[in-house]
Amino acid sequence: MCHAWPWDMKWAGDLLFTFSCNVHSKQQRNSMSHVPLQQNQLPSPVAMPLGPEVFELWFNNRANDDRDWLTPKGAVLYRLIWKRWLTSLSQHANIEGQAMSGTAWHKATAVDVHNFINGSLRASKKQGTVSPITRRRYWSAIDRIYRFALSQKWVNANPALGLLGEDLPPSEDPKGAILSDALWKAAFAAFPVGDDLIEKRNRAILMAIFHLGLAPREIRQLTVKDVLIEGGEDPRKAIPHEKISALRVENETRGDQRVMHVPASVAKALGEWLSARQCYEPAQNHEVLFCSRKSPSMSMHALLHLVTKTIRTACQSSNLPYPARLGPQVVRNTVLVRWLNGDFTVEQVVKAAGLKNAKGLYHLRDLVHHEVRIAISKHVHEGIGLI
């Protein structure tokens, strides 16, 4: 069974549309985890697990946490960080973290953590420095898993908490950047007109990002079947764009879907791209909506280049300064701020953006009206979310 939150989204100008969101129930979320557990049930303390087993036990616990659940796809980065951590501990030993020439995972110290987020990371990246944000994220992953290990009495202390002062990576508190009103309007005029195959695809992508505020990964993961047609018709057939009603967007981190109804301008761009896509033979072998000539899925680099080029063109044609940041994320930030400063509540924007809770809006707090800033802070500090 799915729960839906329908509401009307009303804007002036080009951003008038209506949408609703559908989020899977808890039972469906739990079915996504590899090893189902009872609600909020921690695994019974077991004998000292090996390094990789620690991660799987932690992940299974997170996958069944109502307030902070994690899907298998969302766990990919955590798993990578933990694997690198074990490798840094073992040195020339095995990946299980058993002490040979290195250190067992349950005997790690704050010194090991410090060396990992500094020297080991620098060596793995083959560059001179590691950004504070990267160091903080790696430290945070280790901290979370050792907190769980401590609760299971596998370790006597959390080595990540041994870092103090300058050794502790600064908290990640990025401030969001947005496009100015003048540049926002100029960007629409800089969209490709859609004269050929690639231009039609690029115009459809830009329309979806600028109108719906989709995240880069969401754009790249859309499939043809995610284009919803009135009457349930197959979007792979010749369909008048007037019948295109919505996009179904999957959030792999949350493990849910939302349905966003599209305005006529977006429907028109999607319809033109779908028609052109039917004539592109390599695209017939897969379901990726915005495919490329080199691979089924458009690369992150290609998406970044498209949006950056569009914004730069808008700046040059309108004699406007370049914004502090370029790329799909700054466009998404702009959409969210326009929603928040419009007639929509924080709860509505959280659901529309596919966020877990209002923490995902906190980096935009300095860009919204005073009353909206207060509402966001209230949600963050009271822990109000979708669950």
Short mmCIF file of C-alpha atoms in Angstrom, two decimals:
data_model
loop_
_atom_site.label_atom_id
_atom_site.label_comp_id
_atom_site.label_asym_id
_atom_site.label_seq_id
_atom_site.Cartn_x
_atom_site.Cartn_y
_atom_site.Cartn_z
CA MET A 1 0.00 0.00 0.00
CA CYS A 2 1.27 3.48 -0.78
CA HIS A 3 0.62 6.71 1.06
CA ALA A 4 0.09 9.85 -0.98
CA TRP A 5 0.34 13.51 -0.13
CA PRO A 6 -1.52 15.51 -2.80
CA TRP A 7 -1.41 19.27 -2.92
CA ASP A 8 -1.52 22.08 -5.44
CA MET A 9 1.66 23.93 -6.33
CA LYS A 10 0.84 27.41 -7.69
CA TRP A 11 3.46 29.79 -8.98
CA ALA A 12 3.44 32.77 -11.21
CA GLY A 13 5.09 32.72 -14.61
CA ASP A 14 6.79 29.69 -16.03
CA LEU A 15 6.72 27.63 -12.82
CA LEU A 16 3.03 26.82 -12.51
CA PHE A 17 2.38 23.14 -11.90
CA THR A 18 0.73 20.62 -9.67
CA PHE A 19 2.25 17.49 -8.23
CA SER A 20 1.74 14.75 -5.71
CA CYS A 21 4.12 12.37 -3.98
CA ASN A 22 3.86 8.63 -3.41
CA VAL A 23 6.10 7.07 -0.79
CA HIS A 24 6.39 3.37 -0.11
CA SER A 25 5.15 2.11 3.21
CA LYS A 26 7.51 0.89 5.94
CA GLN A 27 6.73 -2.72 5.07
CA GLN A 28 7.93 -2.14 1.52
CA ARG A 29 11.06 -0.38 2.73
CA ASN A 30 11.92 -3.27 5.01
CA SER A 31 11.60 -5.70 2.12
CA MET A 32 14.52 -3.97 0.45
CA SER A 33 17.05 -4.93 3.11
CA HIS A 34 19.11 -8.07 2.64
CA VAL A 35 18.30 -9.55 6.05
CA PRO A 36 14.93 -8.52 7.47
CA LEU A 37 14.75 -7.79 11.21
CA GLN A 38 11.90 -6.87 13.50
CA GLN A 39 11.15 -3.18 13.97
CA ASN A 40 14.01 -1.40 15.79
CA GLN A 41 15.44 -4.78 16.81
CA LEU A 42 19.20 -4.81 17.24
CA PRO A 43 21.03 -8.02 16.37
CA SER A 44 21.80 -10.06 19.46
CA PRO A 45 25.41 -9.64 20.62
CA VAL A 46 27.52 -12.26 18.88
CA ALA A 47 31.14 -13.36 18.97
CA MET A 48 33.61 -10.83 17.63
CA PRO A 49 32.68 -10.42 13.94
CA LEU A 50 35.19 -9.96 11.17
CA GLY A 51 35.64 -6.55 9.59
CA PRO A 52 33.24 -6.93 6.64
CA GLU A 53 30.65 -8.61 8.91
CA VAL A 54 30.60 -5.54 11.14
CA PHE A 55 29.47 -3.43 8.23
CA GLU A 56 26.70 -5.84 7.20
CA LEU A 57 25.39 -6.04 10.77
CA TRP A 58 25.43 -2.25 11.06
CA PHE A 59 23.71 -1.89 7.70
CA ASN A 60 20.94 -4.35 8.60
CA ASN A 61 20.29 -2.37 11.73
CA ARG A 62 20.12 0.91 9.78
CA ALA A 63 17.88 -0.66 7.12
CA ASN A 64 15.27 -1.29 9.83
CA ASP A 65 15.58 1.99 11.69
CA ASP A 66 12.33 3.93 11.29
CA ARG A 67 13.94 7.31 11.96
CA ASP A 68 17.13 6.93 9.96
CA TRP A 69 16.83 4.00 7.59
CA LEU A 70 19.28 3.21 4.81
CA THR A 71 18.64 1.33 1.56
CA PRO A 72 21.16 -1.04 -0.10
CA LYS A 73 21.91 1.55 -2.80
CA GLY A 74 22.30 4.27 -0.22
CA ALA A 75 24.84 2.11 1.64
CA VAL A 76 27.26 1.89 -1.30
CA LEU A 77 29.42 4.83 -0.20
CA TYR A 78 29.48 3.68 3.42
CA ARG A 79 30.60 0.22 2.33
CA LEU A 80 33.39 1.70 0.22
CA ILE A 81 34.63 3.85 3.11
CA TRP A 82 34.57 0.90 5.52
CA LYS A 83 36.46 -1.29 3.05
CA ARG A 84 39.14 1.39 2.67
CA TRP A 85 39.31 1.72 6.43
CA LEU A 86 39.91 -2.01 6.85
CA THR A 87 42.53 -1.93 4.13
CA SER A 88 44.35 0.93 5.84
CA LEU A 89 44.33 -1.02 9.12
CA SER A 90 45.48 -4.30 7.63
CA GLN A 91 48.26 -2.78 5.56
CA HIS A 92 49.62 -6.00 4.03
CA ALA A 93 47.23 -8.18 6.00
CA ASN A 94 43.89 -9.58 4.90
CA ILE A 95 40.80 -7.48 4.37
CA GLU A 96 38.98 -9.02 7.36
CA GLY A 97 40.96 -6.73 9.60
CA GLN A 98 42.61 -9.59 11.48
CA ALA A 99 45.91 -8.59 13.00
CA MET A 100 48.85 -9.82 10.98
CA SER A 101 51.23 -7.04 10.13
CA GLY A 102 48.46 -4.53 10.73
CA THR A 103 45.75 -3.77 13.31
CA ALA A 104 42.48 -5.60 13.89
CA TRP A 105 39.40 -3.43 13.39
CA HIS A 106 38.31 -3.78 17.05
CA LYS A 107 41.75 -2.66 18.27
CA ALA A 108 41.91 0.51 16.19
CA THR A 109 42.84 3.74 17.96
CA ALA A 110 42.35 7.44 17.39
CA VAL A 111 45.81 7.49 15.83
CA ASP A 112 44.64 4.99 13.20
CA VAL A 113 41.61 7.17 12.42
CA HIS A 114 43.80 10.27 12.17
CA ASN A 115 46.22 8.52 9.81
CA PHE A 116 43.36 7.21 7.68
CA ILE A 117 41.53 10.51 7.09
CA ASN A 118 44.82 12.25 6.41
CA GLY A 119 47.70 10.17 5.07
CA SER A 120 45.82 7.09 3.82
CA LEU A 121 43.15 9.11 2.04
CA ARG A 122 45.76 11.37 0.47
CA ALA A 123 47.57 8.33 -0.89
CA SER A 124 44.37 6.75 -2.25
CA LYS A 125 43.44 9.96 -4.05
CA LYS A 126 46.98 10.38 -5.40
CA GLN A 127 46.92 14.08 -4.67
CA GLY A 128 48.48 16.46 -2.20
CA THR A 129 45.43 17.39 -0.13
CA VAL A 130 42.06 16.01 0.88
CA SER A 131 39.16 18.43 1.27
CA PRO A 132 37.76 19.00 4.79
CA ILE A 133 34.35 17.81 3.59
CA THR A 134 35.78 14.48 2.40
CA ARG A 135 37.70 14.03 5.64
CA ARG A 136 34.57 14.77 7.66
CA ARG A 137 32.45 12.32 5.69
CA TYR A 138 34.98 9.53 6.09
CA TRP A 139 35.33 10.27 9.80
CA SER A 140 31.53 10.35 10.18
CA ALA A 141 31.13 6.91 8.53
CA ILE A 142 33.72 5.37 10.84
CA ASP A 143 32.13 7.08 13.85
CA ARG A 144 28.65 5.72 13.02
CA ILE A 145 29.78 2.14 12.59
CA TYR A 146 31.89 2.16 15.76
CA ARG A 147 28.98 3.62 17.71
CA PHE A 148 27.02 0.57 16.68
CA ALA A 149 29.93 -1.74 17.53
CA LEU A 150 30.16 -0.11 20.96
CA SER A 151 26.44 -0.73 21.55
CA GLN A 152 27.05 -4.40 20.76
CA LYS A 153 30.02 -4.50 23.17
CA TRP A 154 32.44 -5.53 20.43
CA VAL A 155 34.72 -2.62 21.30
CA ASN A 156 35.46 -0.78 24.52
CA ALA A 157 35.70 2.65 22.93
CA ASN A 158 34.93 4.49 19.71
CA PRO A 159 38.31 5.43 18.15
CA ALA A 160 36.71 8.18 16.06
CA LEU A 161 35.81 10.08 19.23
CA GLY A 162 39.45 10.18 20.25
CA LEU A 163 40.19 12.96 17.76
CA LEU A 164 40.11 16.37 19.40
CA GLY A 165 40.77 19.97 18.46
CA GLU A 166 42.42 20.50 15.11
CA ASP A 167 42.66 16.75 14.52
CA LEU A 168 38.87 16.49 14.28
CA PRO A 169 37.58 17.42 10.79
CA PRO A 170 35.29 20.48 10.99
CA SER A 171 31.56 19.89 10.88
CA GLU A 172 30.14 19.94 7.38
CA ASP A 173 27.97 23.04 7.19
CA PRO A 174 27.98 24.11 3.55
CA LYS A 175 26.05 27.18 2.53
CA GLY A 176 23.94 26.70 -0.56
CA ALA A 177 24.37 28.91 -3.62
CA ILE A 178 21.53 29.92 -5.94
CA LEU A 179 21.06 31.82 -9.19
CA SER A 180 19.94 35.45 -9.08
CA ASP A 181 16.47 36.31 -10.38
CA ALA A 182 17.98 37.95 -13.45
CA LEU A 183 20.18 34.94 -14.23
CA TRP A 184 17.28 32.55 -13.58
CA LYS A 185 15.25 34.25 -16.31
CA ALA A 186 18.23 34.48 -18.65
CA ALA A 187 18.95 30.77 -18.25
CA PHE A 188 15.59 29.78 -19.75
CA ALA A 189 16.37 31.89 -22.80
CA ALA A 190 19.70 30.07 -23.13
CA PHE A 191 18.12 26.62 -23.45
CA PRO A 192 18.82 24.87 -26.79
CA VAL A 193 15.90 25.27 -29.16
CA GLY A 194 15.76 21.58 -30.01
CA ASP A 195 16.70 21.47 -33.69
CA ASP A 196 18.39 18.06 -33.59
CA LEU A 197 18.47 14.86 -31.55
CA ILE A 198 20.95 16.05 -28.91
CA GLU A 199 19.34 19.46 -28.57
CA LYS A 200 15.94 17.88 -27.99
CA ARG A 201 17.40 15.67 -25.25
CA ASN A 202 19.27 18.54 -23.64
CA ARG A 203 16.25 20.83 -23.69
CA ALA A 204 14.10 18.17 -22.03
CA ILE A 205 16.76 17.64 -19.33
CA LEU A 206 17.05 21.34 -18.60
CA MET A 207 13.28 21.80 -18.49
CA ALA A 208 12.97 18.98 -15.96
CA ILE A 209 15.77 20.31 -13.75
CA PHE A 210 14.69 23.95 -13.83
CA HIS A 211 10.99 23.27 -13.31
CA LEU A 212 11.02 20.26 -10.98
CA GLY A 213 14.29 20.73 -9.13
CA LEU A 214 15.39 17.14 -9.73
CA ALA A 215 18.73 16.05 -8.31
CA PRO A 216 21.47 15.09 -10.80
CA ARG A 217 21.26 11.40 -9.92
CA GLU A 218 17.48 11.44 -10.29
CA ILE A 219 17.75 12.88 -13.79
CA ARG A 220 20.28 10.25 -14.84
CA GLN A 221 18.21 7.38 -13.44
CA LEU A 222 14.93 8.24 -15.15
CA THR A 223 13.61 5.59 -17.52
CA VAL A 224 11.15 5.81 -20.37
CA LYS A 225 8.53 4.13 -18.19
CA ASP A 226 8.88 6.95 -15.66
CA VAL A 227 7.16 9.27 -18.13
CA LEU A 228 3.52 8.89 -17.14
CA ILE A 229 0.85 9.21 -19.83
CA GLU A 230 -2.84 9.90 -19.31
CA GLY A 231 -4.74 6.65 -19.64
CA GLY A 232 -1.65 4.61 -18.86
CA GLU A 233 -0.44 4.46 -22.46
CA ASP A 234 3.07 3.28 -23.30
CA PRO A 235 5.43 6.29 -23.62
CA ARG A 236 7.52 4.34 -26.14
CA LYS A 237 4.74 4.78 -28.68
CA ALA A 238 3.90 7.96 -30.57
CA ILE A 239 2.07 9.94 -27.89
CA PRO A 240 0.87 13.56 -28.18
CA HIS A 241 2.77 15.61 -25.62
CA GLU A 242 -0.54 16.92 -24.31
CA LYS A 243 -1.09 13.47 -22.78
CA ILE A 244 2.17 13.50 -20.80
CA SER A 245 1.06 14.21 -17.25
CA ALA A 246 3.90 13.47 -14.84
CA LEU A 247 7.33 12.04 -14.08
CA ARG A 248 7.84 9.23 -11.61
CA VAL A 249 11.06 9.91 -9.69
CA GLU A 250 12.89 7.27 -7.68
CA ASN A 251 14.95 8.22 -4.65
CA GLU A 252 17.46 5.41 -4.15
CA THR A 253 18.69 6.69 -0.79
CA ARG A 254 15.20 6.82 0.71
CA GLY A 255 13.98 3.82 -1.23
CA ASP A 256 10.74 5.49 -2.31
CA GLN A 257 9.14 7.16 -5.31
CA ARG A 258 7.30 10.39 -5.89
CA VAL A 259 5.13 11.47 -8.79
CA MET A 260 5.58 15.02 -10.02
CA HIS A 261 3.02 16.42 -12.41
CA VAL A 262 4.63 18.50 -15.12
CA PRO A 263 3.57 21.81 -16.68
CA ALA A 264 2.77 21.97 -20.39
CA SER A 265 6.20 23.34 -21.31
CA VAL A 266 7.97 20.36 -19.71
CA ALA A 267 5.49 17.92 -21.25
CA LYS A 268 6.17 19.43 -24.68
CA ALA A 269 9.94 19.07 -24.29
CA LEU A 270 9.61 15.49 -23.05
CA GLY A 271 7.28 14.61 -25.92
CA GLU A 272 9.66 15.99 -28.53
CA TRP A 273 12.57 14.06 -27.01
CA LEU A 274 10.59 10.81 -26.85
CA SER A 275 9.66 11.17 -30.51
CA ALA A 276 13.29 11.81 -31.47
CA ARG A 277 14.46 8.96 -29.24
CA GLN A 278 12.32 6.48 -31.20
CA CYS A 279 14.44 7.22 -34.28
CA TYR A 280 17.72 6.70 -32.44
CA GLU A 281 18.54 3.01 -32.90
CA PRO A 282 21.03 2.55 -29.99
CA ALA A 283 18.36 3.83 -27.57
CA GLN A 284 16.00 0.99 -28.41
CA ASN A 285 18.06 -1.54 -26.45
CA HIS A 286 17.53 -0.02 -23.01
CA GLU A 287 15.02 1.97 -20.95
CA VAL A 288 17.20 4.92 -19.85
CA LEU A 289 15.26 8.08 -20.69
CA PHE A 290 18.14 10.49 -21.23
CA CYS A 291 20.66 8.25 -22.95
CA SER A 292 23.84 9.33 -24.73
CA ARG A 293 25.71 8.28 -27.84
CA LYS A 294 28.59 6.76 -25.87
CA SER A 295 26.64 4.85 -23.20
CA PRO A 296 23.05 4.11 -22.17
CA SER A 297 23.20 6.45 -19.18
CA MET A 298 24.30 10.06 -19.45
CA SER A 299 27.44 10.58 -17.37
CA MET A 300 27.60 12.99 -14.45
CA HIS A 301 30.33 14.87 -16.30
CA ALA A 302 28.09 15.33 -19.35
CA LEU A 303 25.21 16.58 -17.20
CA LEU A 304 27.49 18.99 -15.37
CA HIS A 305 28.84 20.28 -18.70
CA LEU A 306 25.32 20.82 -20.08
CA VAL A 307 24.07 22.84 -17.12
CA THR A 308 27.32 24.77 -16.68
CA LYS A 309 27.43 25.70 -20.38
CA THR A 310 23.81 26.87 -20.25
CA ILE A 311 24.41 29.10 -17.23
CA ARG A 312 27.61 30.52 -18.74
CA THR A 313 25.78 31.28 -21.99
CA ALA A 314 23.04 33.04 -20.02
CA CYS A 315 25.62 35.16 -18.19
CA GLN A 316 27.38 36.15 -21.40
CA SER A 317 24.22 36.96 -23.35
CA SER A 318 22.78 39.06 -20.51
CA ASN A 319 26.05 40.60 -19.33
CA LEU A 320 25.64 39.10 -15.87
CA PRO A 321 28.43 37.97 -13.51
CA TYR A 322 29.04 34.27 -13.09
CA PRO A 323 27.45 32.83 -9.92
CA ALA A 324 29.57 31.45 -7.08
CA ARG A 325 28.83 27.91 -8.26
CA LEU A 326 27.71 26.28 -11.48
CA GLY A 327 26.05 22.95 -12.18
CA PRO A 328 22.81 21.02 -11.56
CA GLN A 329 22.93 21.40 -7.77
CA VAL A 330 22.83 25.19 -7.86
CA VAL A 331 19.75 24.96 -10.10
CA ARG A 332 18.10 22.54 -7.65
CA ASN A 333 18.95 24.90 -4.78
CA THR A 334 17.34 27.77 -6.67
CA VAL A 335 14.14 25.81 -7.26
CA LEU A 336 13.92 24.82 -3.59
CA VAL A 337 14.45 28.41 -2.41
CA ARG A 338 11.80 29.68 -4.81
CA TRP A 339 9.40 27.07 -3.45
CA LEU A 340 10.22 27.97 0.15
CA ASN A 341 9.86 31.70 -0.47
CA GLY A 342 6.61 31.05 -2.33
CA ASP A 343 3.39 29.68 -0.89
CA PHE A 344 4.64 26.24 0.13
CA THR A 345 5.31 24.90 3.58
CA VAL A 346 8.58 23.30 4.65
CA GLU A 347 6.81 19.92 4.79
CA GLN A 348 5.62 20.27 1.20
CA VAL A 349 9.07 21.18 -0.08
CA VAL A 350 10.68 18.29 1.83
CA LYS A 351 8.29 15.86 0.13
CA ALA A 352 8.52 17.50 -3.29
CA ALA A 353 12.33 17.41 -3.22
CA GLY A 354 12.43 13.76 -2.10
CA LEU A 355 14.27 14.64 1.11
CA LYS A 356 14.22 12.57 4.28
CA ASN A 357 13.59 15.60 6.48
CA ALA A 358 14.21 19.33 6.76
CA LYS A 359 17.92 18.86 7.39
CA GLY A 360 18.24 18.69 3.62
CA LEU A 361 17.11 22.34 3.49
CA TYR A 362 19.27 23.66 6.30
CA HIS A 363 22.10 24.74 3.98
CA LEU A 364 19.63 27.12 2.31
CA ARG A 365 18.52 28.82 5.55
CA ASP A 366 20.35 32.09 4.80
CA LEU A 367 18.63 32.40 1.41
CA VAL A 368 14.97 32.21 2.51
CA HIS A 369 12.61 34.64 4.20
CA HIS A 370 12.89 35.08 7.96
CA GLU A 371 9.73 33.15 8.79
CA VAL A 372 10.80 30.28 6.55
CA ARG A 373 14.22 30.19 8.24
CA ILE A 374 12.50 29.87 11.61
CA ALA A 375 10.30 27.05 10.31
CA ILE A 376 13.29 25.13 8.92
CA SER A 377 15.21 25.50 12.18
CA LYS A 378 12.18 24.31 14.13
CA HIS A 379 11.87 21.21 11.96
CA VAL A 380 15.58 20.44 12.22
CA HIS A 381 15.81 20.84 15.99
CA GLU A 382 12.57 18.96 16.67
CA GLY A 383 13.55 16.18 14.29
CA ILE A 384 10.37 16.50 12.21
CA GLY A 385 10.51 14.40 9.05
CA LEU A 386 8.35 12.13 6.94
CA ILE A 387 8.33 9.40 9.56
#
